[in-house]
Tab-separated table of C-alpha atoms and ligand atoms in Angstrom:
chain	number	residue	atom	x	y	z
A	635	UNK	CA	112.538	117.068	-93.594
A	636	UNK	CA	113.409	113.981	-96.862
A	637	UNK	CA	110.362	113.922	-98.422
A	638	UNK	CA	109.203	110.868	-101.012
A	639	UNK	CA	108.464	112.630	-104.540
A	640	UNK	CA	104.442	113.441	-105.264
A	641	UNK	CA	102.844	112.932	-107.874
A	642	UNK	CA	99.238	115.380	-109.166
A	643	UNK	CA	96.629	112.752	-110.073
A	644	UNK	CA	97.201	113.998	-114.118
A	645	UNK	CA	100.640	112.730	-113.897
A	646	UNK	CA	102.984	116.734	-113.305
A	647	UNK	CA	105.791	115.785	-110.862
A	648	UNK	CA	104.168	118.459	-107.654
A	649	UNK	CA	107.272	117.949	-105.126
A	650	UNK	CA	110.349	116.225	-105.949
A	651	UNK	CA	112.086	115.136	-103.324
A	652	UNK	CA	115.902	115.546	-102.503
A	653	UNK	CA	117.306	113.196	-104.611
A	654	UNK	CA	115.209	113.535	-107.470
A	655	UNK	CA	115.827	117.069	-107.658
A	656	UNK	CA	119.402	116.783	-107.659
A	657	UNK	CA	119.702	113.829	-110.255
A	658	UNK	CA	117.383	114.990	-112.802
A	659	UNK	CA	117.178	119.078	-112.793
A	660	UNK	CA	121.178	119.810	-110.540
A	661	UNK	CA	122.779	116.826	-112.659
A	662	UNK	CA	120.623	115.634	-115.636
A	663	UNK	CA	119.162	118.214	-118.589
A	664	UNK	CA	116.185	117.576	-117.269
A	665	UNK	CA	113.490	120.892	-118.034
A	666	UNK	CA	114.225	122.658	-114.143
A	667	UNK	CA	110.071	123.333	-113.603
A	668	UNK	CA	108.006	119.560	-115.088
A	669	UNK	CA	111.408	117.277	-115.022
A	670	UNK	CA	111.040	115.916	-118.765
A	671	UNK	CA	114.117	114.058	-119.990
A	672	UNK	CA	115.688	115.769	-122.400
A	673	UNK	CA	114.680	114.372	-126.349
A	674	UNK	CA	111.123	113.890	-124.573
A	675	UNK	CA	109.584	116.158	-125.445
A	676	UNK	CA	110.000	119.837	-127.525
A	677	UNK	CA	112.859	121.766	-125.484
A	678	UNK	CA	113.268	125.372	-126.445
A	679	UNK	CA	115.957	126.757	-123.425
A	680	UNK	CA	115.175	129.143	-120.894
A	681	UNK	CA	116.705	132.169	-120.677
A	682	UNK	CA	118.288	133.076	-116.760
A	683	UNK	CA	117.053	136.648	-116.591
A	684	UNK	CA	114.116	136.435	-119.044
A	685	UNK	CA	114.061	137.835	-122.906
A	686	UNK	CA	112.542	141.519	-122.628
A	687	UNK	CA	115.015	142.120	-119.920
A	688	UNK	CA	117.690	141.564	-122.109
A	689	UNK	CA	116.628	143.409	-125.154
A	690	UNK	CA	114.891	146.787	-122.942
A	691	UNK	CA	118.335	147.079	-121.310
A	692	UNK	CA	120.198	145.602	-124.807
A	693	UNK	CA	122.500	142.738	-122.965
A	694	UNK	CA	122.000	139.919	-125.361
A	695	UNK	CA	125.215	140.653	-126.322
A	696	UNK	CA	126.962	142.278	-123.405
A	697	UNK	CA	129.158	139.549	-120.988
A	698	UNK	CA	128.126	138.653	-117.869
A	699	UNK	CA	130.848	137.371	-115.044
A	700	UNK	CA	130.627	134.712	-113.608
A	701	UNK	CA	132.790	133.218	-110.224
A	702	UNK	CA	135.492	131.777	-112.425
A	703	UNK	CA	136.707	134.985	-113.767
A	704	UNK	CA	135.096	134.269	-117.202
A	705	UNK	CA	132.673	135.923	-118.888
A	706	UNK	CA	129.307	134.626	-120.867
A	707	UNK	CA	127.156	136.486	-123.376
A	708	UNK	CA	123.969	136.868	-121.691
A	709	UNK	CA	122.077	135.903	-124.759
A	710	UNK	CA	122.975	132.472	-124.452
A	711	UNK	CA	122.932	132.465	-121.046
A	712	UNK	CA	120.346	129.883	-120.813
A	713	UNK	CA	118.965	126.752	-118.868
A	714	UNK	CA	116.559	123.741	-120.492
A	715	UNK	CA	113.231	123.801	-119.678
A	716	UNK	CA	110.633	122.329	-122.526
A	717	UNK	CA	108.135	124.481	-124.659
A	718	UNK	CA	104.806	123.855	-122.853
A	719	UNK	CA	106.573	125.200	-119.817
A	720	UNK	CA	109.363	128.012	-121.259
A	721	UNK	CA	105.277	129.345	-122.799
A	722	UNK	CA	103.823	129.003	-118.765
A	723	UNK	CA	106.562	130.608	-117.300
A	724	UNK	CA	106.214	133.945	-120.160
A	725	UNK	CA	102.335	134.245	-119.630
A	726	UNK	CA	102.074	133.367	-115.740
A	727	UNK	CA	105.675	135.302	-115.000
A	728	UNK	CA	107.511	137.053	-117.079
A	729	UNK	CA	104.533	139.106	-119.139
A	730	UNK	CA	103.280	140.194	-115.844
A	731	UNK	CA	106.018	141.048	-114.070
A	732	UNK	CA	107.754	142.836	-117.564
A	733	UNK	CA	104.151	144.850	-117.167
A	734	UNK	CA	104.936	145.308	-113.459
A	735	UNK	CA	108.006	146.722	-113.351
A	736	UNK	CA	107.821	149.098	-116.851
A	737	UNK	CA	105.652	151.228	-114.027
A	738	UNK	CA	107.311	154.021	-112.199
A	739	UNK	CA	108.534	153.931	-108.562
A	740	UNK	CA	105.569	154.476	-106.931
A	741	UNK	CA	102.570	152.701	-109.045
A	742	UNK	CA	105.161	149.831	-108.652
A	743	UNK	CA	105.371	150.249	-104.618
A	744	UNK	CA	101.516	151.101	-105.176
A	745	UNK	CA	100.470	147.946	-106.600
A	746	UNK	CA	102.898	145.443	-104.057
A	747	UNK	CA	101.684	147.196	-101.108
A	748	UNK	CA	97.992	146.587	-102.132
A	749	UNK	CA	97.801	143.549	-103.819
A	750	UNK	CA	99.340	140.020	-101.696
A	751	UNK	CA	99.103	137.655	-105.047
A	752	UNK	CA	100.712	140.641	-107.211
A	753	UNK	CA	104.043	140.519	-103.757
A	754	UNK	CA	104.348	136.638	-104.099
A	755	UNK	CA	104.718	136.876	-108.429
A	756	UNK	CA	107.641	139.433	-107.179
A	757	UNK	CA	108.520	136.975	-105.100
A	758	UNK	CA	108.075	133.993	-106.979
A	759	UNK	CA	110.227	136.071	-109.813
A	760	UNK	CA	113.212	136.780	-107.619
A	761	UNK	CA	113.359	133.125	-106.604
A	762	UNK	CA	112.941	132.543	-110.722
A	763	UNK	CA	116.253	134.449	-111.432
A	764	UNK	CA	117.477	133.066	-108.261
A	765	UNK	CA	117.865	129.684	-109.378
A	766	UNK	CA	118.352	129.620	-112.478
A	767	UNK	CA	121.508	131.930	-111.890
A	768	UNK	CA	122.768	128.845	-109.362
A	769	UNK	CA	121.428	125.935	-111.943
A	770	UNK	CA	123.537	127.469	-115.075
A	771	UNK	CA	126.530	126.482	-112.404
A	772	UNK	CA	126.554	122.782	-112.953
A	773	UNK	CA	127.487	123.863	-117.033
A	774	UNK	CA	130.476	125.840	-116.068
A	775	UNK	CA	134.095	124.864	-115.177
A	776	UNK	CA	135.727	126.625	-112.390
A	777	UNK	CA	139.498	126.516	-115.171
A	778	UNK	CA	139.071	126.623	-119.093
A	779	UNK	CA	142.085	124.515	-118.562
A	780	UNK	CA	141.719	121.693	-120.673
A	781	UNK	CA	144.408	120.082	-119.400
A	782	UNK	CA	143.679	120.270	-115.978
A	783	UNK	CA	140.881	118.185	-113.961
A	784	UNK	CA	138.481	120.730	-113.221
A	785	UNK	CA	134.510	120.401	-111.101
A	786	UNK	CA	131.493	122.653	-111.751
A	787	UNK	CA	131.538	125.692	-109.908
A	788	UNK	CA	127.158	124.653	-109.203
A	789	UNK	CA	129.328	121.834	-107.710
A	790	UNK	CA	130.349	123.832	-104.546
A	791	UNK	CA	126.730	124.774	-103.892
A	792	UNK	CA	124.371	123.158	-101.113
A	793	UNK	CA	121.416	121.756	-103.038
A	794	UNK	CA	119.251	121.427	-100.517
A	795	UNK	CA	119.270	124.611	-99.439
A	796	UNK	CA	118.388	124.814	-103.646
A	797	UNK	CA	115.188	122.696	-103.180
A	798	UNK	CA	112.838	124.812	-101.055
A	799	UNK	CA	113.960	127.970	-104.268
A	800	UNK	CA	113.075	125.378	-106.764
A	801	UNK	CA	110.410	124.617	-105.259
A	802	UNK	CA	109.383	128.642	-105.231
A	803	UNK	CA	110.273	129.413	-108.088
A	804	UNK	CA	107.665	126.741	-109.995
A	805	UNK	CA	104.365	127.641	-107.701
A	806	UNK	CA	102.579	127.713	-110.927
A	807	UNK	CA	103.669	124.998	-112.167
A	808	UNK	CA	102.300	123.037	-109.507
A	809	UNK	CA	99.581	125.932	-107.633
A	810	UNK	CA	101.548	125.804	-104.530
A	811	UNK	CA	100.499	128.175	-102.173
A	812	UNK	CA	102.825	130.357	-101.120
A	813	UNK	CA	101.906	131.087	-96.777
A	814	UNK	CA	103.134	134.500	-95.768
A	815	UNK	CA	105.453	133.618	-93.159
A	816	UNK	CA	107.396	131.728	-96.006
A	817	UNK	CA	108.567	135.185	-97.911
A	818	UNK	CA	111.004	136.330	-97.787
A	819	UNK	CA	112.653	140.363	-96.533
A	820	UNK	CA	112.330	142.495	-100.214
A	821	UNK	CA	113.281	145.981	-100.317
A	822	UNK	CA	112.018	148.712	-102.886
A	823	UNK	CA	113.700	151.731	-103.136
A	824	UNK	CA	114.842	154.094	-105.778
A	825	UNK	CA	117.507	154.927	-107.038
A	826	UNK	CA	119.228	157.633	-109.033
A	827	UNK	CA	118.377	158.371	-112.426
A	828	UNK	CA	121.358	160.244	-113.780
A	829	UNK	CA	123.248	159.842	-117.611
A	830	UNK	CA	126.488	158.001	-115.522
A	831	UNK	CA	125.407	155.581	-114.573
A	832	UNK	CA	123.880	152.258	-115.948
A	833	UNK	CA	120.289	151.162	-115.481
A	834	UNK	CA	120.472	147.818	-114.747
A	835	UNK	CA	122.425	146.216	-112.413
A	836	UNK	CA	121.975	142.106	-111.197
A	837	UNK	CA	124.389	140.940	-108.496
A	838	UNK	CA	123.254	137.830	-105.982
A	839	UNK	CA	124.867	135.351	-102.735
A	840	UNK	CA	124.794	132.526	-103.053
A	841	UNK	CA	125.405	131.777	-99.283
A	842	UNK	CA	123.152	134.057	-98.242
A	843	UNK	CA	120.410	133.683	-101.097
A	844	UNK	CA	120.014	137.353	-101.537
A	845	UNK	CA	120.023	139.062	-104.896
A	846	UNK	CA	119.810	142.441	-105.867
A	847	UNK	CA	118.132	144.204	-108.962
A	848	UNK	CA	118.463	147.686	-110.354
A	849	UNK	CA	116.130	148.621	-113.195
A	850	UNK	CA	116.009	152.154	-114.053
A	851	UNK	CA	114.890	153.491	-111.050
A	852	UNK	CA	113.843	150.893	-108.803
A	853	UNK	CA	115.726	148.470	-106.462
A	854	UNK	CA	114.691	145.475	-105.297
A	855	UNK	CA	116.747	143.905	-103.021
A	856	UNK	CA	115.385	139.998	-101.547
A	857	UNK	CA	116.452	138.075	-98.817
A	858	UNK	CA	114.885	134.807	-99.975
A	859	UNK	CA	115.326	132.556	-97.258
A	860	UNK	CA	114.239	134.711	-94.205
A	861	UNK	CA	110.938	134.902	-93.345
A	862	UNK	CA	110.718	138.711	-92.828
A	863	UNK	CA	113.387	138.122	-90.375
A	864	UNK	CA	116.208	140.955	-92.120
A	865	UNK	CA	113.019	143.052	-93.174
A	866	UNK	CA	112.421	143.626	-88.903
A	867	UNK	CA	115.864	143.292	-87.878
A	868	UNK	CA	116.794	146.582	-90.872
A	869	UNK	CA	113.212	148.842	-90.513
A	870	UNK	CA	115.567	151.672	-88.629
A	871	UNK	CA	118.415	151.523	-90.996
A	872	UNK	CA	115.473	151.889	-94.192
A	873	UNK	CA	113.736	154.369	-92.648
A	874	UNK	CA	116.604	156.789	-92.436
A	875	UNK	CA	117.497	156.009	-96.384
A	876	UNK	CA	115.197	159.432	-97.419
A	877	UNK	CA	116.528	159.760	-101.291
A	878	UNK	CA	117.353	157.925	-104.326
A	879	UNK	CA	119.995	155.463	-104.404
A	880	UNK	CA	123.790	155.517	-105.412
A	881	UNK	CA	125.091	152.279	-107.668
A	882	UNK	CA	127.597	152.153	-103.819
A	883	UNK	CA	124.875	152.746	-101.776
A	884	UNK	CA	122.620	149.764	-102.918
A	885	UNK	CA	125.556	147.477	-103.017
A	886	UNK	CA	126.328	148.716	-99.266
A	887	UNK	CA	122.239	148.821	-98.321
A	888	UNK	CA	122.798	144.441	-100.157
A	889	UNK	CA	126.040	143.873	-98.005
A	890	UNK	CA	124.150	144.850	-94.772
A	891	UNK	CA	121.042	142.700	-96.082
A	892	UNK	CA	123.497	140.105	-96.981
A	893	UNK	CA	125.313	139.975	-93.438
A	894	UNK	CA	122.288	140.231	-91.097
A	895	UNK	CA	120.474	137.218	-92.796
A	896	UNK	CA	124.208	135.419	-92.475
A	897	UNK	CA	124.430	136.614	-88.953
A	898	UNK	CA	120.417	134.745	-87.916
A	899	UNK	CA	121.102	131.839	-85.272
A	900	UNK	CA	118.413	129.409	-86.527
A	901	UNK	CA	117.269	129.769	-89.716
A	902	UNK	CA	112.831	129.579	-90.818
A	903	UNK	CA	112.027	125.504	-91.618
A	904	UNK	CA	110.510	125.476	-94.474
A	905	UNK	CA	108.328	122.644	-95.709
A	906	UNK	CA	105.839	121.496	-98.410
A	907	UNK	CA	102.747	120.038	-97.176
A	908	UNK	CA	100.175	117.731	-99.983
A	909	UNK	CA	96.261	117.372	-98.772
A	910	UNK	CA	93.311	115.990	-100.838
A	911	UNK	CA	91.338	119.116	-98.637
A	912	UNK	CA	93.935	121.805	-98.642
A	913	UNK	CA	96.101	120.978	-102.284
A	914	UNK	CA	99.817	121.876	-101.953
A	915	UNK	CA	101.199	124.590	-99.957
A	916	UNK	CA	104.650	125.559	-98.686
A	917	UNK	CA	104.750	126.731	-94.868
A	918	UNK	CA	108.181	127.351	-92.501
A	919	UNK	CA	108.544	127.056	-88.937
A	920	UNK	CA	109.912	130.031	-87.465
A	921	UNK	CA	112.377	130.363	-84.818
A	922	UNK	CA	112.836	133.093	-82.212
A	923	UNK	CA	114.942	135.903	-83.939
A	924	UNK	CA	118.848	135.454	-82.135
A	925	UNK	CA	121.447	136.908	-83.540
A	926	UNK	CA	125.088	135.491	-83.732
A	927	UNK	CA	127.366	137.878	-85.370
A	928	UNK	CA	130.352	135.281	-85.600
A	929	UNK	CA	127.452	132.903	-87.867
A	930	UNK	CA	128.445	135.242	-90.721
A	931	UNK	CA	131.920	134.080	-91.107
A	932	UNK	CA	132.438	137.693	-93.636
A	933	UNK	CA	131.823	141.677	-92.512
A	934	UNK	CA	129.588	144.084	-94.133
A	935	UNK	CA	133.201	145.717	-95.326
A	936	UNK	CA	134.344	142.213	-96.626
A	937	UNK	CA	130.787	141.791	-99.075
A	938	UNK	CA	130.723	145.619	-99.747
A	939	UNK	CA	133.936	144.793	-101.549
A	940	UNK	CA	134.114	141.559	-102.988
A	941	UNK	CA	130.951	143.284	-105.320
A	942	UNK	CA	132.711	146.480	-105.650
A	943	UNK	CA	135.904	146.015	-106.306
A	944	UNK	CA	135.050	145.723	-110.086
A	945	UNK	CA	133.081	148.524	-109.938
A	946	UNK	CA	135.072	151.047	-108.977
A	947	UNK	CA	137.240	153.523	-110.945
A	948	UNK	CA	141.756	153.242	-110.942
A	949	UNK	CA	142.598	156.514	-109.782
A	950	UNK	CA	145.648	156.079	-107.199
A	951	UNK	CA	143.482	156.203	-104.508
A	952	UNK	CA	141.817	152.697	-105.729
A	953	UNK	CA	143.934	150.209	-103.327
A	954	UNK	CA	143.396	153.047	-100.129
A	955	UNK	CA	139.953	153.342	-101.112
A	956	UNK	CA	139.029	149.153	-101.101
A	957	UNK	CA	141.390	148.699	-98.373
A	958	UNK	CA	138.757	150.961	-96.097
A	959	UNK	CA	136.026	149.727	-97.671
A	960	UNK	CA	137.225	146.061	-96.535
A	961	UNK	CA	137.779	147.316	-93.100
A	962	UNK	CA	134.546	148.688	-92.540
A	963	UNK	CA	135.800	152.181	-92.517
A	964	UNK	CA	133.790	153.717	-95.262
A	965	UNK	CA	129.950	154.041	-95.343
A	966	UNK	CA	127.647	155.179	-98.633
A	967	UNK	CA	124.500	155.508	-97.224
A	968	UNK	CA	124.990	158.005	-94.234
A	969	UNK	CA	126.873	160.656	-93.296
A	970	UNK	CA	128.813	161.155	-90.350
A	971	UNK	CA	125.855	162.597	-88.160
A	972	UNK	CA	123.944	159.922	-89.276
A	973	UNK	CA	121.905	161.219	-91.988
A	974	UNK	CA	120.959	160.069	-95.611
A	975	UNK	CA	123.844	160.763	-97.927
A	976	UNK	CA	121.989	162.336	-100.812
A	977	UNK	CA	124.429	163.065	-103.845
A	978	UNK	CA	120.632	164.230	-105.992
A	979	UNK	CA	122.524	167.439	-106.101
A	980	UNK	CA	125.738	166.451	-107.496
A	981	UNK	CA	124.283	164.546	-110.647
A	982	UNK	CA	122.491	167.334	-111.756
B	1030	ZN	ZN1	109.005	121.337	-118.422
């Protein structure tokens, strides 16, 4: 659906048209929340992964992997944001999220189950991180060789699809009400805690709009654009997971969720409605749930392979194991009898 941009009575842009969004936010470095042009007010730029999280996991000096195979320091990984919007994001999103994510696993899931608002906050936070990560890719070239003409990594993205993510990501600023049918699938699972396992991991899939964040004993897998289709399809698989996950298990579940989302035959259609009576609402028209395996254009094995190939410890068997993963011949979640493969006792 093509929109005109809509402003509020006090001059804030409630809704950017796709064209204005692309020109100002994606190409011209305007504040990604309010749309203020660069140099029109004070900017202090926003970390992609919030500062509290970088500090907690000592990530400021660590390298994030980019799709061009070159690294960038997490601490320098920021996008244009004005000072006002940055502090509003801090107060309304990052401070409550940092409190929520410091809770023990059971209290964390309890807080989400008991409050639609808290669940909505987590959903917005996932959209925010996903959006910021992809906006940043407009700043990186595919090649660092200055002799060559190079395209920005983000130039290959479908920015129309990212427009909806942007609407959710800035909904605290616009006071948009997010209707329940807009909420995506969110899986919350426990992770094994052990000295040999890094306590932070982040991964996303651009085409599927899926995101994985692992923080201590909490694993969050979000599907941002499926209106819970993946959650209802995979409820049986999730029900069979009866213990905390290893890194490979979380990656496998992420690959399964990503593949499931890519296989949806018809997608929800998201739209914005703004009226004097009801304010700004983000809604969705839901199609019937049908799958087309060919539509995914990939397999669970291939998705898992691309994710774990950098994580696997190099041994003489590495090549064979990776080939088997790619061929869908290995599963880490379940044993031959279909029972959950619980690795707690191996890691004592
Ligand atoms: Zn702003």
